[in-house]
mmCIF file of C-alpha atoms in Angstrom:
data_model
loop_
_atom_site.group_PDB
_atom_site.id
_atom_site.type_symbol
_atom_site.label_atom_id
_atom_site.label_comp_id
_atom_site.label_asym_id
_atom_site.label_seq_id
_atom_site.Cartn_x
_atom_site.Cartn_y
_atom_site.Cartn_z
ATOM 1 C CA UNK A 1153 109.306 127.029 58.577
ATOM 2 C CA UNK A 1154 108.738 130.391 59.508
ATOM 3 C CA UNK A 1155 109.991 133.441 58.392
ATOM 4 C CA UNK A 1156 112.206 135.971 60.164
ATOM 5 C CA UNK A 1157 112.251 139.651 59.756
ATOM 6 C CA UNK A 1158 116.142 140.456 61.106
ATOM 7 C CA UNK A 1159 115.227 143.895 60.801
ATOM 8 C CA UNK A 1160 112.787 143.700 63.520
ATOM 9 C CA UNK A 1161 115.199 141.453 65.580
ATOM 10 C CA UNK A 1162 117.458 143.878 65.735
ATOM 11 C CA UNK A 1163 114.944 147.003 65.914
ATOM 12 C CA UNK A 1164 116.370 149.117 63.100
ATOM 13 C CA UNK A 1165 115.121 150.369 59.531
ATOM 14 C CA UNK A 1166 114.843 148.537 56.698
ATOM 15 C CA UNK A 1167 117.383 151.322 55.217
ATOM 16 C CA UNK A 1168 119.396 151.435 58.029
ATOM 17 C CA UNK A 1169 123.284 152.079 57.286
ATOM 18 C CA UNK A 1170 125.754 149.320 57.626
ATOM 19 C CA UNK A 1171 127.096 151.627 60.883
ATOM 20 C CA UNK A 1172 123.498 151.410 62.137
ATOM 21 C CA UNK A 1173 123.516 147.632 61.843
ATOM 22 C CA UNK A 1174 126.327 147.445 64.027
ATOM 23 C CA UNK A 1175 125.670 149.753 66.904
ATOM 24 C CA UNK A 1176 122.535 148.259 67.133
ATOM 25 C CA UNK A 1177 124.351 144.948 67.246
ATOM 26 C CA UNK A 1178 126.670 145.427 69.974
ATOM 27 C CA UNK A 1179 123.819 147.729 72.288
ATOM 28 C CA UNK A 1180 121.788 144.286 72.153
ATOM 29 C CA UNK A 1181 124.613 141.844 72.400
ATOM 30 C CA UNK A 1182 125.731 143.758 75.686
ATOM 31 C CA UNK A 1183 122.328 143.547 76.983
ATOM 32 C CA UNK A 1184 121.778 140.035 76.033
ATOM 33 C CA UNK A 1185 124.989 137.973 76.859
ATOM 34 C CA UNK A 1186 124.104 135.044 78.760
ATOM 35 C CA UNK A 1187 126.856 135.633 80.724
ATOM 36 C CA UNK A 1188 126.014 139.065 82.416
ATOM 37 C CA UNK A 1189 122.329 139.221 80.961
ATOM 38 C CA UNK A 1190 119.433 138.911 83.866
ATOM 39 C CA UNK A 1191 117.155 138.716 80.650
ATOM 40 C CA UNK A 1192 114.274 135.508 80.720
ATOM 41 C CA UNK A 1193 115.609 134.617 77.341
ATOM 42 C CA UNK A 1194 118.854 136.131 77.345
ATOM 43 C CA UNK A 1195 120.246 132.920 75.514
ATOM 44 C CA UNK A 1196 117.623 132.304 72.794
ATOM 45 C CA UNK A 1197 117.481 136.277 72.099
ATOM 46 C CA UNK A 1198 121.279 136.204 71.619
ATOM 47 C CA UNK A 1199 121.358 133.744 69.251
ATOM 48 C CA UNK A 1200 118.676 135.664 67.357
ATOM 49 C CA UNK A 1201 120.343 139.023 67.489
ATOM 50 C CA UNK A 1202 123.762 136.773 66.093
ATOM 51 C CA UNK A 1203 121.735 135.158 63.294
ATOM 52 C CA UNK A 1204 120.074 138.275 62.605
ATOM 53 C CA UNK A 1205 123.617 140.038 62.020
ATOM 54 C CA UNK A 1206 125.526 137.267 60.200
ATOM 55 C CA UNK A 1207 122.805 138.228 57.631
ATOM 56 C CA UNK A 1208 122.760 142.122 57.455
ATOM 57 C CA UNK A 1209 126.224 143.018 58.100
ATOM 58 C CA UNK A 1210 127.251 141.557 54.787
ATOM 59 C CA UNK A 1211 126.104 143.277 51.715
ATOM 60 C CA UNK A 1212 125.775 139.982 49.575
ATOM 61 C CA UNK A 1213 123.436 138.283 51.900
ATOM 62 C CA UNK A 1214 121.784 141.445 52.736
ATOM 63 C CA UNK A 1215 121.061 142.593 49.115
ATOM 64 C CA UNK A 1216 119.621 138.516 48.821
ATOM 65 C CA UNK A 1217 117.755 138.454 52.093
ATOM 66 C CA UNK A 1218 115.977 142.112 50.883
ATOM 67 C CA UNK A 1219 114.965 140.422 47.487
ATOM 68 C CA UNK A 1220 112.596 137.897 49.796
ATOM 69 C CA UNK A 1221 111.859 139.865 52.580
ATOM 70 C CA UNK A 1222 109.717 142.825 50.696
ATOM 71 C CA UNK A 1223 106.633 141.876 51.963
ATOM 72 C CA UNK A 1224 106.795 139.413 54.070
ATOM 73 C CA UNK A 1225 105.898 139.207 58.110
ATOM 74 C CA UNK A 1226 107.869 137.954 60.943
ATOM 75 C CA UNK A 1227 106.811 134.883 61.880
ATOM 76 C CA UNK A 1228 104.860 133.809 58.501
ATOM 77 C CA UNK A 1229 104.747 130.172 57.069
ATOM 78 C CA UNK A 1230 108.062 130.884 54.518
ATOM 79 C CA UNK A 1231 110.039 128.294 51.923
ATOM 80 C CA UNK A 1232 112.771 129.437 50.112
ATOM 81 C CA UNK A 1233 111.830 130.154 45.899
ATOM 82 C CA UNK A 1234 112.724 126.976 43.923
ATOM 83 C CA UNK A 1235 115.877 128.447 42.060
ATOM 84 C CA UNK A 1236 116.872 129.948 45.408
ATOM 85 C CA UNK A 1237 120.432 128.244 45.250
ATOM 86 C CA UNK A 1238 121.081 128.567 41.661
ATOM 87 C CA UNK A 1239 120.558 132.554 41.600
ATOM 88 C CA UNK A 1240 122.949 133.453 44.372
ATOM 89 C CA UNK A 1241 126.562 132.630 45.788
ATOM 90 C CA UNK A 1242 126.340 133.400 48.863
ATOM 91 C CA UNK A 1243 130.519 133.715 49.707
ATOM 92 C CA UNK A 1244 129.819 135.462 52.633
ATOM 93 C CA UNK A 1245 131.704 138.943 53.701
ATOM 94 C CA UNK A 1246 132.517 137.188 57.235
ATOM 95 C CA UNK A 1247 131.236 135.607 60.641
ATOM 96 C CA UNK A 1248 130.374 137.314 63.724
ATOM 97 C CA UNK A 1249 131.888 134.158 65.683
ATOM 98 C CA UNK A 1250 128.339 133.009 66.424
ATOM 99 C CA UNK A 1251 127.983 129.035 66.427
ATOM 100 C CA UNK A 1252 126.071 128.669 62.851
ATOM 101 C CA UNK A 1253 124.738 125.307 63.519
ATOM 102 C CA UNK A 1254 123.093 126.829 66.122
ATOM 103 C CA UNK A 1255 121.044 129.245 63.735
ATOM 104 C CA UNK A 1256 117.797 128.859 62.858
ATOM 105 C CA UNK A 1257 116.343 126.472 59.630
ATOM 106 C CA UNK A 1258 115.209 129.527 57.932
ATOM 107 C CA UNK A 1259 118.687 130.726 58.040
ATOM 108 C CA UNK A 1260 120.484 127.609 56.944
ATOM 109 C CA UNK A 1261 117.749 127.140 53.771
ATOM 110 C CA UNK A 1262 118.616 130.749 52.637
ATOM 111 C CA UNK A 1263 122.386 131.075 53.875
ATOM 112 C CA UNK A 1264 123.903 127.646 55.430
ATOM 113 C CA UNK A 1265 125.741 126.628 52.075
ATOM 114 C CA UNK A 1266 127.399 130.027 52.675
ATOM 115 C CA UNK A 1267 128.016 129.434 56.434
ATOM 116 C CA UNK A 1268 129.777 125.917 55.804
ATOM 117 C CA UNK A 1269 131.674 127.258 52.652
ATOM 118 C CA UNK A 1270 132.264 130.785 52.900
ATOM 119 C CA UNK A 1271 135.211 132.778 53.945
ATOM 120 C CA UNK A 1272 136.305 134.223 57.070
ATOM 121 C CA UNK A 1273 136.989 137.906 57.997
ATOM 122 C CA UNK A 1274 140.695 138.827 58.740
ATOM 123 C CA UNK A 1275 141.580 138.898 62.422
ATOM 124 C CA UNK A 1276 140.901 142.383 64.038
ATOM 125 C CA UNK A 1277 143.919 144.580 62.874
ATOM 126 C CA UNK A 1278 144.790 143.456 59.784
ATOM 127 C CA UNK A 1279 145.837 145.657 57.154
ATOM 128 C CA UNK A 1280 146.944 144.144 54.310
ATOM 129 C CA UNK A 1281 145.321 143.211 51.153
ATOM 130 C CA UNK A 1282 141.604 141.926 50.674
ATOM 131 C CA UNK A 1283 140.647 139.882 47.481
ATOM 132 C CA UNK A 1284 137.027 140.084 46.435
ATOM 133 C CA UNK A 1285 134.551 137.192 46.710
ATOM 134 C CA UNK A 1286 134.365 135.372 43.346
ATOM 135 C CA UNK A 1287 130.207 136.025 42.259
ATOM 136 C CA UNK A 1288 127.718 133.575 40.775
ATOM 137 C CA UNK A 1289 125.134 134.089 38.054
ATOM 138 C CA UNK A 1290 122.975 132.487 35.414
ATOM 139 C CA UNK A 1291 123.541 132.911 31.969
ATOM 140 C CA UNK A 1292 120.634 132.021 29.408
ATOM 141 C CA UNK A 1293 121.319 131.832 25.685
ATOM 142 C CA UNK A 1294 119.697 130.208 22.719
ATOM 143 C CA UNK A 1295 120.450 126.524 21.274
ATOM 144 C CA UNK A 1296 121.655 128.545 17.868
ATOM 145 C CA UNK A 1297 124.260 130.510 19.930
ATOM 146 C CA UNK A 1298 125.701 127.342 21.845
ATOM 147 C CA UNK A 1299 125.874 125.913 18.255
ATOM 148 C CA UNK A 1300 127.718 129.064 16.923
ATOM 149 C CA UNK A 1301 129.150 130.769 19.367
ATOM 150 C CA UNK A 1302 128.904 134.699 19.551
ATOM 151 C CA UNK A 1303 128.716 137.567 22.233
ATOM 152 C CA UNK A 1304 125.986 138.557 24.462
ATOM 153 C CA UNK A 1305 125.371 141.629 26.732
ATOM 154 C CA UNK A 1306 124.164 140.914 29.843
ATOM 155 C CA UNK A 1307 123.114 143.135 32.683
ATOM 156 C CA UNK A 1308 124.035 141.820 36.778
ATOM 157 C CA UNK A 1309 123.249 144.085 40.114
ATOM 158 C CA UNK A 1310 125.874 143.768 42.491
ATOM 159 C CA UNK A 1311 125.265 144.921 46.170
ATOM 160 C CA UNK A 1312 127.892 148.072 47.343
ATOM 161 C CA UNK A 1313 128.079 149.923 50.202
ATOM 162 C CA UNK A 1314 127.341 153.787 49.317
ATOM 163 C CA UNK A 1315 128.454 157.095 50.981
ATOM 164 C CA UNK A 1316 125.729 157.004 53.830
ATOM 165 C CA UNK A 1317 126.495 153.292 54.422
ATOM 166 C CA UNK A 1318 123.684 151.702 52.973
ATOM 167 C CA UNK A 1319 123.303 148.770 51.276
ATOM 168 C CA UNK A 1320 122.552 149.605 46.813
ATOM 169 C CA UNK A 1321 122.461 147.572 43.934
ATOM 170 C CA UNK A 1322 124.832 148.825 41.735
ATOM 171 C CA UNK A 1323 124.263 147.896 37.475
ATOM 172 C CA UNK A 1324 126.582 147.011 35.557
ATOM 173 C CA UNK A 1325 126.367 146.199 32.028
ATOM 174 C CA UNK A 1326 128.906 142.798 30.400
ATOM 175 C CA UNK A 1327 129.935 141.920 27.027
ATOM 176 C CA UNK A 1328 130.534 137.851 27.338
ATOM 177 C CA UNK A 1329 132.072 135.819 24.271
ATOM 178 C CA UNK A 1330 129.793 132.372 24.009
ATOM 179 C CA UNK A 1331 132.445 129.589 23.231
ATOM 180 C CA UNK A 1332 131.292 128.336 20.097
ATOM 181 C CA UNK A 1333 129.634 124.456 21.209
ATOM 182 C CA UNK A 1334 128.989 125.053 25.002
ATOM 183 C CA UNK A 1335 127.333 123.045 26.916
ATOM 184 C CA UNK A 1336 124.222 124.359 29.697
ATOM 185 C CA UNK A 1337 125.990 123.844 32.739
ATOM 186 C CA UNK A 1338 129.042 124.831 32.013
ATOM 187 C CA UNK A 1339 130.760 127.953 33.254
ATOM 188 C CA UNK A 1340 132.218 131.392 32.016
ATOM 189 C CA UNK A 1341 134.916 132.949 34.072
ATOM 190 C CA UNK A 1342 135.345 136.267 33.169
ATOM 191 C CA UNK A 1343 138.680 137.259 35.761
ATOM 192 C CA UNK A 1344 138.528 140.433 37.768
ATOM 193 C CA UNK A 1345 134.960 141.161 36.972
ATOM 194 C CA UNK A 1346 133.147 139.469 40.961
ATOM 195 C CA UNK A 1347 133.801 142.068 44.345
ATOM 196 C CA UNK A 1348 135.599 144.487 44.579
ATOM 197 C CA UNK A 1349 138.823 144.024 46.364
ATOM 198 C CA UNK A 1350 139.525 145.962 49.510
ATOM 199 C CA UNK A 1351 142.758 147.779 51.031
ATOM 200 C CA UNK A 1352 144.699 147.469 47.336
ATOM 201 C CA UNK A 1353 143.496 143.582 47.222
ATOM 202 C CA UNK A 1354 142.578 141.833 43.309
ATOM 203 C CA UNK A 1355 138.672 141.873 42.573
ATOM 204 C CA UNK A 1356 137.173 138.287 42.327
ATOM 205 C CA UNK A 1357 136.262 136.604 39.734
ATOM 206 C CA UNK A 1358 132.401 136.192 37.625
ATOM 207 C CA UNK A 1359 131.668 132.995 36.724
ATOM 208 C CA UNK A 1360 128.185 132.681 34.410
ATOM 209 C CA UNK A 1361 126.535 129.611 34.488
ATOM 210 C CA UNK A 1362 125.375 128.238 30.793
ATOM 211 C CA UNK A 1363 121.456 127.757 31.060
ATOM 212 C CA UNK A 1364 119.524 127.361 27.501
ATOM 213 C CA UNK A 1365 116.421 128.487 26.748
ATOM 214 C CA UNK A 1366 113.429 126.661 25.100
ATOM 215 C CA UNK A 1367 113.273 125.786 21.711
ATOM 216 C CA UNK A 1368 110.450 125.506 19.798
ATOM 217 C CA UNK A 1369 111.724 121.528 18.647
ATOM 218 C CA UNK A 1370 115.312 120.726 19.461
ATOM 219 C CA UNK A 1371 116.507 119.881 23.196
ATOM 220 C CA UNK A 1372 119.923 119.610 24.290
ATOM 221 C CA UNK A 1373 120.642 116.255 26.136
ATOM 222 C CA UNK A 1374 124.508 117.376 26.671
ATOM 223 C CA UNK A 1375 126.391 117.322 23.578
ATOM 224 C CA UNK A 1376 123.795 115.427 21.727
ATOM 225 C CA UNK A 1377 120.482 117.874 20.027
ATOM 226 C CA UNK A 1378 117.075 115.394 20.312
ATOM 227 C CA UNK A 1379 113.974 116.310 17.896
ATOM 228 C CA UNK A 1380 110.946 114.424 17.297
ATOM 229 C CA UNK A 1381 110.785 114.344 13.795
ATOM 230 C CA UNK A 1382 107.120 114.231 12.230
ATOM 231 C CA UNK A 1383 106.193 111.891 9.050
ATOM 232 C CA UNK A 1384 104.370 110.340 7.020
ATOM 233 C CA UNK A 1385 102.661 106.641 7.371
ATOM 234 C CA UNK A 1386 104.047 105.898 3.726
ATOM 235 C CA UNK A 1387 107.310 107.896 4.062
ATOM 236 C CA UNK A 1388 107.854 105.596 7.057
ATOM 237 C CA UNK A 1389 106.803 102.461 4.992
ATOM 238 C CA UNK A 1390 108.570 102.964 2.042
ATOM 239 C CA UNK A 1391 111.684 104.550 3.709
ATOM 240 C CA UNK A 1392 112.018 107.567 1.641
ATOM 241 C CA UNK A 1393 114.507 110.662 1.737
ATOM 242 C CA UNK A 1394 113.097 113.583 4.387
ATOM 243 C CA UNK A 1395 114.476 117.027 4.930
ATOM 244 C CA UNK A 1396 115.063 116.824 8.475
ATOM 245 C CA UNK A 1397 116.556 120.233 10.721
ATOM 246 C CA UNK A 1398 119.118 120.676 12.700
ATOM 247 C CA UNK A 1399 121.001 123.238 14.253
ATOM 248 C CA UNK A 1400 123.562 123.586 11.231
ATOM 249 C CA UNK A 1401 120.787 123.598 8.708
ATOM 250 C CA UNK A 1402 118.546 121.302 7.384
ATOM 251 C CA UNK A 1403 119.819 117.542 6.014
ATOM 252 C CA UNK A 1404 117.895 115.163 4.012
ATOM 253 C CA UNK A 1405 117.299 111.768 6.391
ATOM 254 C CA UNK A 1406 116.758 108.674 4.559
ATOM 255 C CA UNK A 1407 114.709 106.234 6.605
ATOM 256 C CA UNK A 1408 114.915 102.956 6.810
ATOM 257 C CA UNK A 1409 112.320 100.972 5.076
ATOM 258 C CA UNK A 1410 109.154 100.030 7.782
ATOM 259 C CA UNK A 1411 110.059 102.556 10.352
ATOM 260 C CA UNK A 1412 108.283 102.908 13.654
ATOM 261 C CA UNK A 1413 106.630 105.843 15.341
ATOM 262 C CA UNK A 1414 109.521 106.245 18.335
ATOM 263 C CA UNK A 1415 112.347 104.664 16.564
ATOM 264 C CA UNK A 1416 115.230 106.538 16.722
ATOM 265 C CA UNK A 1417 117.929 107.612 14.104
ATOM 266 C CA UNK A 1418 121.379 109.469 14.764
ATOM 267 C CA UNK A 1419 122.948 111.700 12.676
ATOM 268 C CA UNK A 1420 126.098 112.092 13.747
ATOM 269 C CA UNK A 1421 128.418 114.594 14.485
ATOM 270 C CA UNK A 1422 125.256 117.030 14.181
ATOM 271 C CA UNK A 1423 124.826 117.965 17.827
ATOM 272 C CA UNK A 1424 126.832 120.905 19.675
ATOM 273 C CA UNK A 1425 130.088 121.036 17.892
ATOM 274 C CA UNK A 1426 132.384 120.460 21.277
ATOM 275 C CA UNK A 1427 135.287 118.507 21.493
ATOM 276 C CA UNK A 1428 134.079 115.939 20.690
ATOM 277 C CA UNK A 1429 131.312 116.745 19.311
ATOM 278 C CA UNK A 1430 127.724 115.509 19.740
ATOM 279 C CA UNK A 1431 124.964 113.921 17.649
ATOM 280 C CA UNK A 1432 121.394 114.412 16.679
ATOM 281 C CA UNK A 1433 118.707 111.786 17.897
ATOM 282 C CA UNK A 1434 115.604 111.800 15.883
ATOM 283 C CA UNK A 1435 112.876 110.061 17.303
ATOM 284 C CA UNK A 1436 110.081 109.754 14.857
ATOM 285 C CA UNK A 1437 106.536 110.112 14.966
ATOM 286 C CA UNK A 1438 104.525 109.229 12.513
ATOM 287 C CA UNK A 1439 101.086 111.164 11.804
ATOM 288 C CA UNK A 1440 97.992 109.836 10.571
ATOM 289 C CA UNK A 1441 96.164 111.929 7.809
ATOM 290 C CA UNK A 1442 92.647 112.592 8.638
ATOM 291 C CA UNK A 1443 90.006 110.546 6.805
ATOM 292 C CA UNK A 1444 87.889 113.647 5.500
ATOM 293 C CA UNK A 1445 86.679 112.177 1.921
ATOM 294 C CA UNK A 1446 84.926 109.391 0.867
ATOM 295 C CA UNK A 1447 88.207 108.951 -1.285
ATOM 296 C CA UNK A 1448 89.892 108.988 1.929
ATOM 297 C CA UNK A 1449 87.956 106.564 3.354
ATOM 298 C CA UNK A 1450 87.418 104.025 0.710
ATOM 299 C CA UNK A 1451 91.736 104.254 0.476
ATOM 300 C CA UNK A 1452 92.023 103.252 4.114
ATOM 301 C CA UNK A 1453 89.805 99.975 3.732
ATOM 302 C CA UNK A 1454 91.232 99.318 0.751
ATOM 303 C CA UNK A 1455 94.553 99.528 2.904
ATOM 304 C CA UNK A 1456 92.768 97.556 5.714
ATOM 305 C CA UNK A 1457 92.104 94.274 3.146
ATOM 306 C CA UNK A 1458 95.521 94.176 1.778
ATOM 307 C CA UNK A 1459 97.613 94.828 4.708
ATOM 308 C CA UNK A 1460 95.456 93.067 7.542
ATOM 309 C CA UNK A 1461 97.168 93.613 10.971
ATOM 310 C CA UNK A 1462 96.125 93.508 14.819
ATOM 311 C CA UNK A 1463 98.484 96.066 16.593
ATOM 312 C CA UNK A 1464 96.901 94.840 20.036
ATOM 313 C CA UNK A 1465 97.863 91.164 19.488
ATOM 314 C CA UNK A 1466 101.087 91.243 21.896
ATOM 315 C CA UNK A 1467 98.325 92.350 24.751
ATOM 316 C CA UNK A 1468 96.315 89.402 23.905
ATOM 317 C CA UNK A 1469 93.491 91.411 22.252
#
């Protein structure tokens, strides 16, 4: 698709204040109603100029739109960033009254999960009370801290109007208690702390969505930790006692007798300690020592004569 600069639609600054935005709004509606315009493409330029301002009259979408727009030229090949959806809410501060399904596929892979969910602007006149959108962000922590629990800081921006009427992303800095055995996807609501309300109204709500970070060996699978365990040809054989880790602390695993690189063994009750809680699958994988002496070498034949097998034989080799 191809990308739209809204600024240049409606032929003001990229720092233009929120006042701005709308005088230069209604100057261009005027002149390109379909109903008193004489314009060629009164009707297509219209529903540009309305697409255009359903974007930078609210500071949310604005403040979004600006992240992906710093660089970029009107009319460009454009598609959106992967995680597009997963960084932003886009509640919406409002509608112009323009037909959204109407607007453009650029604006509907950026904003139309806003346009079909969002809420509307009071009716001209009101007065009373505003609550604040509820806000949307990731959250990532460590595997040890969804086992334990704890407190992290974490910094959001939040796009405000300033004095001059410009759109600013104001920081803010968060201290957020990590239930002890959350789960990635789940979500944080910390009350009063998404927009700000207006006229006297409550400010929204935050909600942090739980996103883990890599581990070096462990992998949540919901409630359940997996780990692909590393051992030994004869501590596989002979089924022997291993000290295995987990996210408690390490265990001793006793295997069963002939185990198989890829079996897997549970240990449970040793996942994320929810309600209830999870296990931990080991899959293990067993690893061949290297052949380096002539000891080495002579053991492996000698293991070759007395414990003949053809691993291939179920392929019929």
């Amino acid at each position: 698709m191809e990308f739209k600069d809204y600024y240049k639609i409606m032929g003001v600054s990229r720092d233009a204040s929120q006042e701005d935005i709308k005088r230069a709004y209604r100057k261009l509606a005027r002149k390109y109603h379909p109903d008193v315009s004489k314009e060629r493409n009164a009707e297509e330029r219209f529903k540009e100029l309305g697409e255009a301002y359903e974007v930078l009259k609210d500071p949310e979408k604005r403040a979004a739109y600006d992240q992906i727009a710093a660089g970029r030229q009107h009319g460009e090949r454009f598609t959106p960033p992967p995680d597009w959806a997963f960084d932003f809410d886009f509640g919406g501060g409002g509608f112009t009254g323009s037909d959204a399904s109407g607007f453009s596929d650029f604006f509907d892979s950026l904003f139309g999960r806003a346009t079909r969910g969002g809420r509307r602007e009071p009716r001209s006149g009101w007065t009373g009370p505003l609550s604040g959108q509820d806000q949307y962000a990731n959250i990532y922590i460590s595997l040890d801290e969804a086992f334990s629990g704890g407190t992290q800081t974490v910094t959001l921006a939040s796009p405000e109007i300033d004095a001059k009427g410009r759109v600013v992303n104001k920081t803010r800095t968060l201290n957020v208690k990590i239930p002890k055995g959350v789960k990635e996807g789940q979500r944080i609501r910390l009350s009063g702390q998404g927009g700000s309300g207006r006229l006297g109204g409550t400010a929204g709500d935050l909600y942090l969505e739980i996103r883990f970070k890599p581990h070096p060996f462990f992998r949540a699978e919901g409630a359940d930790i997996s780990l692909e365990l590393p051992v030994t040809p004869w501590e596989a054989a002979l089924g022997l006692t291993v000290p295995t880790p987990t996210l408690g602390g390490k265990v001793e695993l006793k295997l069963p007798p002939n185990s198989q690189s890829g079996q897997r063994l549970r240990l449970k009750g040793r996942g994320l300690p929810c309600t209830p809680p999870g296990d931990q699958i080991v899959t293990l994988r067993i690893v061949i020592p290297e052949a380096t002496t002539a000891e080495a070498k002579s053991l492996y034949r000698k293991m070759a004569e007395v414990m003949p097998m053809n691993p291939r034989a179920h392929m019929g080799a």
